[in-house]
């Protein structure tokens, strides 16, 4: 059990990159290419300041952190504090973008929707670059809104810088670049033929705005270009590990359409997503320039990330500012259509508050999960109490920190069987530990061998489920969950916050852990594996 790692597999990646930096010798090469460099610099500065005032000790000697894990814990907290600051700024920027594109009410509702969105709240607790990128995407939307309204040179420049910073936080943000010329075109289109309006787009400010994102990215990530071969190798490998790239063509087409929608229904929220779809339809049929701008950005990200086959909600975060703006826009279009009298405006306020409730409830439930003791600790305590010393414990793959409970490798013999029924039969470990990630066919494709492994473990008489450990978010009060016959109704209302079917990156805080006990003939004779 590695005390240097947290329960999110990517957080340690940031600290690993920072350990490779030596700013006093002007060595800013992290040597890591799966992410751009911005998050390393944003976290590195406050960590250096904290070391100057004696709050943390920065050293390349890893044994110090094994002996003093509290020092590393402070580093995680400081890094997460940076993410929290950017999350607050993102909410503010979404409000400004909504007010600039539409009106105060649209901006306020959009910002409120984002603030209570489950995935947004969950990722405020993690040291990753996802919310940093979302802030700069929101800033880019604000700037292209100003380009649409004014076509001023300064807004082209700021839009290019904002998008370059967004791409320096997460690569996929660069796909929004077409919004800049589209905003220019929509801004000059009224009263002009389409051809003349298109010619008007090719101005010097526009060209500067299109080039700036790449210049900003190069300035912040020069070693990505200097090590282009290594960057390409890592980037390709990372893409393959987080997508359906190995699936058949027809399966990938189906998942490109359906998988992002499923992930958004869990991470963004069921009812807000319906509102965003309604806002998209209004954009298509209403022909309002601002709506078309947002819808185009939404469509680009959805098509690109769906085509890549991403299996993580966090890769869809650039969609969130556009989703909340379109959802808020849909509410106000419907309110305008009702033609309410001034005394009836409270109805709009009440509906908006009601729409926030399911997402707010789900987010609060997940916050309580973060505050509670980890399900891994509970499983580890059960193992220490019930599994005798010297027992063999099988694992389908190498035990990642967020996959398994704490295991004493000196007390138990750990065997990596792979997803192989043949190995499991040959090794017949006394116990086998599995988890919800390993059972997810999206994350671990069900090959014939893998299917045989799970069938042998679950259906044969060789192994029995000794115990399982799960901790779902609470419903209304601690420990209570709606009866099975009510679950569909609660889910439809968005009030069942159980995320057992959610994408993996929303389940890092509460994986489901299973302990299987072998009950073969040897255990009956020797007593091995007896609970």
Coordinates of C-alpha atoms in Angstrom, one line a residue:
X1 CA 0.0 0.0 0.0
X2 CA 1.8 3.1 -1.3
X3 CA 1.4 6.1 1.1
X4 CA 2.7 8.4 -1.7
X5 CA -0.4 7.9 -3.9
X6 CA -3.9 9.1 -3.4
X7 CA -7.1 7.4 -4.5
X8 CA -7.2 9.3 -7.8
X9 CA -4.6 7.7 -10.1
X10 CA -3.7 10.9 -11.8
X11 CA -2.9 13.1 -8.8
X12 CA 0.5 11.5 -8.2
X13 CA 1.3 12.2 -11.8
X14 CA 1.4 15.9 -11.0
X15 CA 3.8 15.5 -8.1
X16 CA 5.9 13.1 -10.2
X17 CA 6.2 15.8 -12.9
X18 CA 7.1 18.5 -10.4
X19 CA 9.9 16.2 -9.0
X20 CA 11.5 16.3 -12.4
X21 CA 11.7 20.2 -12.5
X22 CA 14.7 22.2 -11.3
X23 CA 13.6 25.8 -11.9
X24 CA 16.7 27.3 -10.2
X25 CA 18.7 25.8 -13.0
X26 CA 16.1 26.8 -15.6
X27 CA 15.2 23.1 -16.1
X28 CA 11.5 23.2 -16.7
X29 CA 11.2 19.8 -18.5
X30 CA 8.8 17.5 -16.7
X31 CA 9.6 14.5 -18.9
X32 CA 5.9 13.7 -19.0
X33 CA 3.8 14.2 -22.1
X34 CA 0.4 12.7 -21.3
X35 CA -0.6 16.1 -20.0
X36 CA 0.5 19.7 -21.0
X37 CA 2.6 21.6 -18.6
X38 CA 0.3 24.2 -17.1
X39 CA -0.9 22.3 -14.1
X40 CA 2.7 21.6 -13.1
X41 CA 3.6 25.2 -13.1
X42 CA 0.4 26.3 -11.4
X43 CA 0.9 23.9 -8.5
X44 CA 4.7 24.2 -8.4
X45 CA 4.6 27.9 -7.5
X46 CA 2.4 27.7 -4.3
X47 CA 4.3 24.6 -3.3
X48 CA 7.6 26.5 -3.5
X49 CA 6.1 29.3 -1.5
X50 CA 4.8 26.8 1.1
X51 CA 8.3 25.4 1.4
X52 CA 9.8 28.8 2.0
X53 CA 7.4 29.4 4.9
X54 CA 8.0 26.0 6.4
X55 CA 4.7 24.3 5.6
X56 CA 6.1 21.5 3.4
X57 CA 9.5 20.0 2.8
X58 CA 10.4 19.6 -0.8
X59 CA 13.0 16.9 -1.4
X60 CA 13.8 14.2 -4.0
X61 CA 14.4 11.7 -1.2
X62 CA 11.3 9.6 -1.4
X63 CA 12.1 7.8 1.9
X64 CA 11.4 11.1 3.7
X65 CA 7.8 11.0 2.5
X66 CA 7.4 7.3 3.5
X67 CA 8.5 8.3 7.0
X68 CA 6.5 11.5 7.0
X69 CA 3.5 11.1 4.8
X70 CA 1.9 14.2 6.4
X71 CA 4.3 16.3 4.3
X72 CA 3.0 14.8 1.1
X73 CA -0.5 15.2 2.4
X74 CA 0.0 18.9 2.7
X75 CA 1.3 19.0 -0.9
X76 CA -1.9 17.3 -2.1
X77 CA -4.0 19.8 -0.1
X78 CA -2.1 22.8 -1.6
X79 CA -2.5 21.4 -5.1
X80 CA -6.2 20.8 -4.6
X81 CA -6.5 24.3 -3.2
X82 CA -5.3 25.6 -6.6
X83 CA -8.0 23.5 -8.3
X84 CA -10.7 24.9 -5.9
X85 CA -9.6 28.5 -6.8
X86 CA -10.0 27.8 -10.5
X87 CA -13.4 26.1 -9.9
X88 CA -14.7 29.3 -8.3
X89 CA -13.3 31.4 -11.1
X90 CA -14.9 29.0 -13.6
X91 CA -18.4 29.6 -12.1
X92 CA -17.7 33.4 -12.2
X93 CA -16.6 33.2 -15.8
X94 CA -19.6 31.2 -16.9
X95 CA -21.8 33.9 -15.3
X96 CA -19.9 36.6 -17.2
X97 CA -20.2 34.7 -20.5
X98 CA -23.9 34.1 -20.0
X99 CA -24.5 37.8 -19.2
X100 CA -22.4 38.9 -22.1
X101 CA -24.1 36.6 -24.6
X102 CA -27.7 36.9 -23.3
X103 CA -28.6 38.6 -20.0
X104 CA -28.0 38.5 -16.3
X105 CA -30.6 35.9 -15.6
X106 CA -29.2 33.4 -18.1
X107 CA -25.7 33.9 -16.8
X108 CA -26.8 33.5 -13.1
X109 CA -28.7 30.3 -13.8
X110 CA -25.9 28.8 -15.9
X111 CA -23.4 29.6 -13.2
X112 CA -25.7 28.1 -10.5
X113 CA -26.2 24.9 -12.6
X114 CA -22.5 24.5 -13.0
X115 CA -21.8 25.1 -9.3
X116 CA -24.0 22.1 -8.3
X117 CA -23.1 19.8 -11.2
X118 CA -22.0 16.4 -9.7
X119 CA -18.9 15.9 -11.8
X120 CA -17.8 19.5 -11.3
X121 CA -18.1 19.2 -7.5
X122 CA -16.4 15.8 -7.5
X123 CA -13.4 17.1 -9.4
X124 CA -13.0 20.1 -7.1
X125 CA -11.5 17.5 -4.7
X126 CA -8.8 16.2 -7.1
X127 CA -5.4 17.6 -8.1
X128 CA -5.9 17.5 -11.9
X129 CA -5.9 19.9 -14.8
X130 CA -9.5 19.4 -15.8
X131 CA -11.2 22.4 -14.0
X132 CA -8.2 24.6 -15.0
X133 CA -9.0 23.8 -18.6
X134 CA -12.7 24.4 -18.0
X135 CA -12.0 27.9 -16.7
X136 CA -10.0 28.9 -19.8
X137 CA -12.7 27.4 -22.1
X138 CA -15.3 29.5 -20.3
X139 CA -13.0 32.5 -20.8
X140 CA -12.6 31.7 -24.5
X141 CA -16.4 31.5 -24.8
X142 CA -16.7 35.0 -23.2
X143 CA -14.1 36.4 -25.7
X144 CA -15.7 34.9 -28.8
X145 CA -19.0 36.3 -27.6
X146 CA -17.4 39.7 -27.6
X147 CA -15.9 39.0 -31.1
X148 CA -19.4 38.2 -32.3
X149 CA -20.7 41.5 -30.9
X150 CA -17.9 43.9 -31.7
X151 CA -15.3 42.3 -34.0
X152 CA -12.7 44.3 -32.0
X153 CA -9.0 43.4 -32.4
X154 CA -8.4 43.0 -28.7
X155 CA -11.1 40.3 -28.3
X156 CA -9.5 38.3 -31.1
X157 CA -6.2 38.4 -29.3
X158 CA -7.7 37.5 -25.9
X159 CA -9.7 34.7 -27.4
X160 CA -6.5 33.2 -28.9
X161 CA -4.6 33.5 -25.7
X162 CA -7.5 32.0 -23.7
X163 CA -7.7 29.0 -26.0
X164 CA -4.0 28.5 -26.0
X165 CA -4.0 28.4 -22.2
X166 CA -7.0 26.0 -22.2
X167 CA -5.0 23.7 -24.6
X168 CA -2.0 24.0 -22.3
X169 CA -4.1 22.6 -19.5
X170 CA -5.9 19.8 -21.6
X171 CA -5.1 19.0 -25.2
X172 CA -8.7 18.5 -26.3
X173 CA -9.6 22.2 -25.8
X174 CA -7.9 23.1 -29.0
X175 CA -10.8 21.6 -31.0
X176 CA -12.8 24.7 -30.2
X177 CA -10.6 26.9 -32.4
X178 CA -13.3 27.0 -35.3
X179 CA -15.5 29.0 -33.0
X180 CA -13.3 32.1 -33.4
X181 CA -13.8 32.5 -37.2
X182 CA -17.4 31.4 -36.8
X183 CA -18.0 34.2 -34.3
X184 CA -16.4 36.7 -36.8
X185 CA -18.6 35.4 -39.6
X186 CA -21.8 35.5 -37.6
X187 CA -20.9 39.0 -36.4
X188 CA -20.4 40.5 -39.9
X189 CA -23.1 38.3 -41.7
X190 CA -26.2 40.5 -41.1
X191 CA -27.0 42.6 -44.2
X192 CA -24.3 41.0 -46.3
X193 CA -24.3 38.2 -48.8
X194 CA -22.7 35.0 -47.5
X195 CA -19.7 35.3 -49.8
X196 CA -18.9 38.8 -48.8
X197 CA -19.3 38.0 -45.1
X198 CA -16.9 35.1 -45.6
X199 CA -14.3 37.4 -47.1
X200 CA -14.7 39.8 -44.2
X201 CA -13.6 37.0 -41.9
X202 CA -10.1 37.0 -43.3
X203 CA -8.7 40.0 -41.4
X204 CA -5.4 40.5 -39.6
X205 CA -7.0 40.3 -36.1
X206 CA -8.6 37.0 -37.1
X207 CA -5.3 35.5 -38.4
X208 CA -3.6 36.7 -35.2
X209 CA -6.3 35.1 -33.1
X210 CA -6.0 31.8 -35.0
X211 CA -2.2 31.7 -34.6
X212 CA -2.0 32.7 -31.0
X213 CA -3.3 29.5 -29.4
X214 CA -0.4 27.6 -31.0
X215 CA 2.1 30.2 -30.0
X216 CA 0.9 30.1 -26.4
X217 CA 0.9 26.3 -26.3
X218 CA 4.5 26.2 -27.7
X219 CA 5.6 28.8 -25.2
X220 CA 4.3 26.8 -22.3
X221 CA 5.2 23.4 -23.7
X222 CA 8.4 23.8 -25.7
X223 CA 9.8 20.4 -24.7
X224 CA 6.8 18.7 -26.3
X225 CA 8.1 19.9 -29.7
X226 CA 11.7 19.3 -28.9
X227 CA 10.9 15.7 -28.0
X228 CA 8.2 15.3 -30.6
X229 CA 8.8 11.5 -31.2
X230 CA 8.5 10.7 -27.5
X231 CA 5.5 13.0 -27.2
X232 CA 3.8 11.3 -30.1
X233 CA 4.5 7.8 -28.6
X234 CA 3.1 8.8 -25.1
X235 CA 0.1 10.6 -26.6
X236 CA -0.9 7.7 -28.8
X237 CA -0.5 5.2 -25.9
X238 CA -2.5 7.4 -23.6
X239 CA -5.3 7.8 -26.1
X240 CA -5.5 4.0 -26.5
X241 CA -5.7 3.5 -22.7
X242 CA -8.6 5.9 -22.2
X243 CA -10.7 5.1 -25.2
X244 CA -12.5 2.4 -27.2
X245 CA -9.8 2.6 -29.9
X246 CA -9.4 -1.2 -29.9
X247 CA -13.1 -2.0 -30.4
X248 CA -14.7 -3.1 -33.6
X249 CA -15.8 -0.3 -36.0
X250 CA -19.5 -0.8 -35.5
X251 CA -19.1 -0.9 -31.8
X252 CA -17.1 2.3 -31.8
X253 CA -19.8 4.0 -33.9
X254 CA -22.5 3.0 -31.4
X255 CA -20.4 4.1 -28.5
X256 CA -19.4 7.4 -30.2
X257 CA -23.0 8.4 -30.2
X258 CA -24.3 6.8 -27.0
X259 CA -21.3 6.7 -24.6
X260 CA -20.8 10.5 -24.2
X261 CA -24.6 10.9 -23.6
X262 CA -24.5 8.2 -20.9
X263 CA -21.5 9.7 -19.2
X264 CA -23.1 13.2 -19.3
X265 CA -26.3 11.9 -17.8
X266 CA -24.3 10.7 -14.8
X267 CA -21.7 13.5 -14.5
X268 CA -23.7 16.5 -15.7
X269 CA -27.2 15.4 -14.5
X270 CA -30.2 13.9 -16.2
X271 CA -32.6 16.9 -16.1
X272 CA -29.9 19.6 -16.9
X273 CA -28.9 17.5 -19.9
X274 CA -32.5 17.4 -21.1
X275 CA -32.6 21.2 -20.8
X276 CA -29.3 21.4 -22.7
X277 CA -30.8 19.3 -25.5
X278 CA -33.8 21.6 -25.6
X279 CA -31.5 24.6 -25.8
X280 CA -29.6 22.9 -28.7
X281 CA -32.9 22.4 -30.6
X282 CA -33.8 26.0 -30.0
X283 CA -30.4 26.9 -31.4
X284 CA -31.0 24.8 -34.5
X285 CA -34.5 26.1 -35.3
X286 CA -34.3 29.6 -33.8
X287 CA -31.4 30.7 -35.9
X288 CA -30.1 33.1 -33.2
X289 CA -26.5 33.8 -33.8
X290 CA -25.4 33.4 -30.1
X291 CA -27.2 30.1 -29.8
X292 CA -25.7 28.8 -33.0
X293 CA -22.2 29.7 -31.8
X294 CA -22.7 27.7 -28.6
X295 CA -24.3 24.8 -30.4
X296 CA -21.5 24.5 -32.8
X297 CA -18.9 24.3 -30.0
X298 CA -21.0 21.7 -28.3
X299 CA -21.3 19.6 -31.5
X300 CA -17.5 19.8 -32.2
X301 CA -16.5 18.6 -28.8
X302 CA -19.1 15.9 -28.7
X303 CA -18.2 14.6 -32.2
X304 CA -14.5 14.7 -31.6
X305 CA -14.4 13.1 -28.2
X306 CA -17.1 10.6 -29.1
X307 CA -15.1 9.7 -32.2
X308 CA -12.0 9.2 -30.2
X309 CA -14.1 7.0 -27.9
X310 CA -13.3 8.5 -24.5
X311 CA -14.5 6.5 -21.5
X312 CA -14.1 9.3 -19.0
X313 CA -16.4 12.2 -18.1
X314 CA -13.4 14.5 -17.4
X315 CA -12.5 14.4 -21.1
X316 CA -15.9 16.0 -21.8
X317 CA -15.4 18.9 -19.4
X318 CA -15.0 21.4 -22.2
X319 CA -18.7 20.8 -23.0
X320 CA -19.9 21.8 -19.5
X321 CA -19.8 25.7 -20.0
X322 CA -21.8 25.4 -23.2
X323 CA -24.2 22.8 -21.8
X324 CA -25.1 25.0 -18.8
X325 CA -25.5 28.1 -21.0
X326 CA -27.8 26.3 -23.4
X327 CA -29.8 24.7 -20.6
X328 CA -30.2 28.1 -19.0
X329 CA -31.2 29.6 -22.3
X330 CA -33.9 27.0 -22.8
X331 CA -35.4 27.9 -19.5
X332 CA -35.7 31.6 -20.3
X333 CA -37.0 30.9 -23.8
X334 CA -39.8 28.8 -22.3
X335 CA -40.4 31.5 -19.7
X336 CA -40.7 34.2 -22.4
X337 CA -43.1 32.0 -24.4
X338 CA -45.4 31.8 -21.4
X339 CA -45.6 35.6 -21.3
X340 CA -45.9 35.8 -17.6
X341 CA -47.1 39.0 -15.9
X342 CA -44.6 40.8 -13.5
X343 CA -46.4 39.3 -10.5
X344 CA -46.0 35.8 -11.9
X345 CA -42.2 36.0 -12.4
X346 CA -41.7 34.1 -9.1
X347 CA -42.8 31.0 -11.1
X348 CA -39.6 31.2 -13.1
X349 CA -37.5 31.6 -10.0
X350 CA -39.3 28.6 -8.4
X351 CA -38.7 26.4 -11.5
X352 CA -35.0 27.4 -11.6
X353 CA -34.6 26.5 -7.9
X354 CA -36.4 23.2 -8.5
X355 CA -34.1 22.3 -11.4
X356 CA -31.1 22.8 -9.2
X357 CA -32.3 20.5 -6.4
X358 CA -31.4 17.1 -7.9
X359 CA -27.9 18.1 -8.9
X360 CA -27.4 19.8 -5.6
X361 CA -28.5 16.7 -3.7
X362 CA -26.2 14.4 -5.7
X363 CA -23.3 16.8 -5.2
X364 CA -23.9 17.1 -1.4
X365 CA -24.1 13.3 -1.2
X366 CA -20.7 12.9 -2.9
X367 CA -19.2 15.5 -0.6
X368 CA -20.3 13.4 2.3
X369 CA -18.6 10.4 0.7
X370 CA -15.3 12.4 0.6
X371 CA -15.7 13.3 4.3
X372 CA -16.5 9.8 5.4
X373 CA -14.0 7.0 5.9
X374 CA -12.9 5.3 2.7
X375 CA -14.5 2.0 1.8
X376 CA -11.0 0.7 1.2
X377 CA -10.1 1.2 4.9
X378 CA -13.2 -0.8 5.9
X379 CA -12.2 -3.6 3.5
X380 CA -8.6 -3.6 4.8
X381 CA -9.7 -3.8 8.4
X382 CA -12.0 -6.8 7.5
X383 CA -9.1 -8.5 5.7
X384 CA -6.7 -8.1 8.6
X385 CA -9.3 -9.5 11.0
X386 CA -10.7 -12.4 8.9
X387 CA -7.9 -13.6 6.6
X388 CA -5.1 -15.5 8.5
X389 CA -1.5 -14.7 8.0
X390 CA 0.3 -16.6 5.3
X391 CA -2.8 -16.9 3.2
X392 CA -2.4 -16.4 -0.6
X393 CA -4.5 -13.6 -2.2
X394 CA -5.0 -13.5 -5.9
X395 CA -5.4 -10.3 -7.9
X396 CA -6.5 -10.1 -11.6
X397 CA -3.9 -7.4 -12.3
X398 CA -1.3 -5.3 -10.5
X399 CA -2.9 -3.7 -7.5
X400 CA -3.4 0.0 -8.2
X401 CA -3.9 2.3 -5.1
X402 CA -7.5 3.0 -5.9
X403 CA -8.3 -0.6 -6.8
X404 CA -7.7 -2.5 -3.6
X405 CA -7.7 -2.1 0.1
X406 CA -4.4 -1.8 2.0
X407 CA -2.7 -5.1 2.0
X408 CA 0.3 -6.2 4.1
X409 CA 2.6 -7.9 1.6
X410 CA 4.7 -9.3 4.5
X411 CA 1.6 -10.9 6.0
X412 CA 0.0 -12.3 2.8
X413 CA 1.3 -13.8 -0.4
X414 CA 0.0 -11.8 -3.3
X415 CA -0.4 -13.6 -6.7
X416 CA -1.3 -11.8 -9.9
X417 CA -3.3 -14.3 -11.9
X418 CA -4.3 -12.1 -14.8
X419 CA -7.8 -12.5 -16.2
X420 CA -7.1 -16.2 -16.8
X421 CA -9.2 -19.0 -15.5
X422 CA -6.3 -21.4 -16.3
X423 CA -4.0 -19.4 -13.9
X424 CA -6.7 -19.2 -11.3
X425 CA -7.2 -23.0 -11.4
X426 CA -3.4 -23.6 -11.3
X427 CA -2.6 -21.2 -8.5
X428 CA -5.9 -21.6 -6.6
X429 CA -5.2 -18.7 -4.1
X430 CA -7.1 -18.9 -0.8
X431 CA -8.7 -15.5 -1.6
X432 CA -9.3 -13.4 -4.7
X433 CA -9.8 -9.7 -4.5
X434 CA -11.7 -8.0 -7.4
X435 CA -13.4 -4.6 -7.8
X436 CA -15.9 -2.7 -9.9
X437 CA -13.3 -1.3 -12.3
X438 CA -12.1 -4.8 -13.3
X439 CA -15.7 -5.9 -13.9
X440 CA -16.5 -3.0 -16.2
X441 CA -16.5 -4.3 -19.8
X442 CA -15.8 -0.8 -21.1
X443 CA -12.5 -0.6 -19.1
X444 CA -11.6 -4.3 -19.3
X445 CA -12.9 -5.7 -22.6
X446 CA -14.5 -9.1 -22.2
X447 CA -12.3 -11.4 -24.3
X448 CA -13.1 -15.1 -24.3
X449 CA -10.3 -15.7 -21.7
X450 CA -11.6 -12.8 -19.5
X451 CA -15.1 -14.1 -19.7
X452 CA -13.9 -17.6 -18.7
X453 CA -12.1 -16.0 -15.7
X454 CA -15.3 -14.3 -14.4
X455 CA -17.4 -17.3 -15.0
X456 CA -15.1 -19.5 -13.1
X457 CA -14.9 -17.1 -10.2
X458 CA -18.6 -16.5 -10.0
X459 CA -20.3 -19.6 -11.3
X460 CA -18.1 -22.5 -10.3
X461 CA -18.2 -24.1 -6.9
X462 CA -14.6 -23.5 -6.3
X463 CA -15.0 -19.9 -5.0
X464 CA -17.7 -18.3 -2.9
X465 CA -18.2 -14.5 -2.3
X466 CA -17.0 -14.1 1.3
X467 CA -17.9 -10.4 1.5
X468 CA -18.3 -7.2 -0.5
X469 CA -17.7 -3.6 0.4
X470 CA -19.6 -0.7 -1.1
X471 CA -20.4 2.8 0.0
X472 CA -23.0 4.5 -2.1
X473 CA -24.0 8.1 -1.5
X474 CA -26.8 8.5 0.9
X475 CA -30.5 9.1 0.1
X476 CA -32.2 11.5 2.5
X477 CA -30.6 10.1 5.6
X478 CA -27.5 8.0 6.3
X479 CA -27.9 4.3 5.5
X480 CA -31.4 4.5 3.9
X481 CA -31.9 3.7 0.3
X482 CA -35.3 3.6 -1.5
X483 CA -36.9 0.2 -1.9
X484 CA -36.2 -1.5 -5.2
X485 CA -39.7 -0.8 -6.6
X486 CA -39.1 2.9 -6.1
X487 CA -35.6 3.1 -7.5
X488 CA -36.6 3.8 -11.1
X489 CA -38.9 6.7 -9.9
X490 CA -36.1 8.2 -7.7
X491 CA -33.6 7.8 -10.6
X492 CA -36.0 9.6 -13.0
X493 CA -36.3 12.5 -10.5
X494 CA -32.5 12.6 -10.1
X495 CA -32.7 11.9 -6.4
X496 CA -31.0 8.5 -6.3
X497 CA -27.3 9.4 -6.1
X498 CA -26.0 5.9 -6.3
X499 CA -23.2 6.0 -8.9
X500 CA -22.6 2.3 -9.2
X501 CA -23.1 2.5 -13.0
X502 CA -21.3 5.8 -13.4
X503 CA -18.0 6.1 -15.4
X504 CA -14.9 5.0 -13.6
X505 CA -13.6 8.5 -13.0
X506 CA -16.7 9.4 -10.9
X507 CA -16.2 6.3 -8.8
X508 CA -12.6 6.7 -7.5
X509 CA -14.0 7.8 -4.1
X510 CA -16.2 4.7 -3.7
X511 CA -15.3 1.6 -5.7
X512 CA -17.0 -1.7 -4.9
X513 CA -14.6 -4.3 -3.5
X514 CA -15.2 -8.0 -3.6
X515 CA -13.5 -10.7 -1.5
X516 CA -13.9 -14.3 -2.9
X517 CA -12.9 -17.3 -0.7
X518 CA -11.6 -20.6 -2.2
X519 CA -13.3 -23.7 -0.9
X520 CA -11.5 -26.4 -2.8
X521 CA -10.6 -29.8 -1.4
X522 CA -7.3 -28.6 0.1
X523 CA -9.0 -25.8 2.1
X524 CA -11.4 -28.4 3.5
X525 CA -8.6 -30.5 4.7
X526 CA -6.2 -27.9 6.0
X527 CA -8.6 -25.2 7.0
X528 CA -7.0 -22.7 4.6
X529 CA -9.3 -19.9 3.6
X530 CA -11.8 -20.5 6.3
X531 CA -13.4 -17.3 7.4

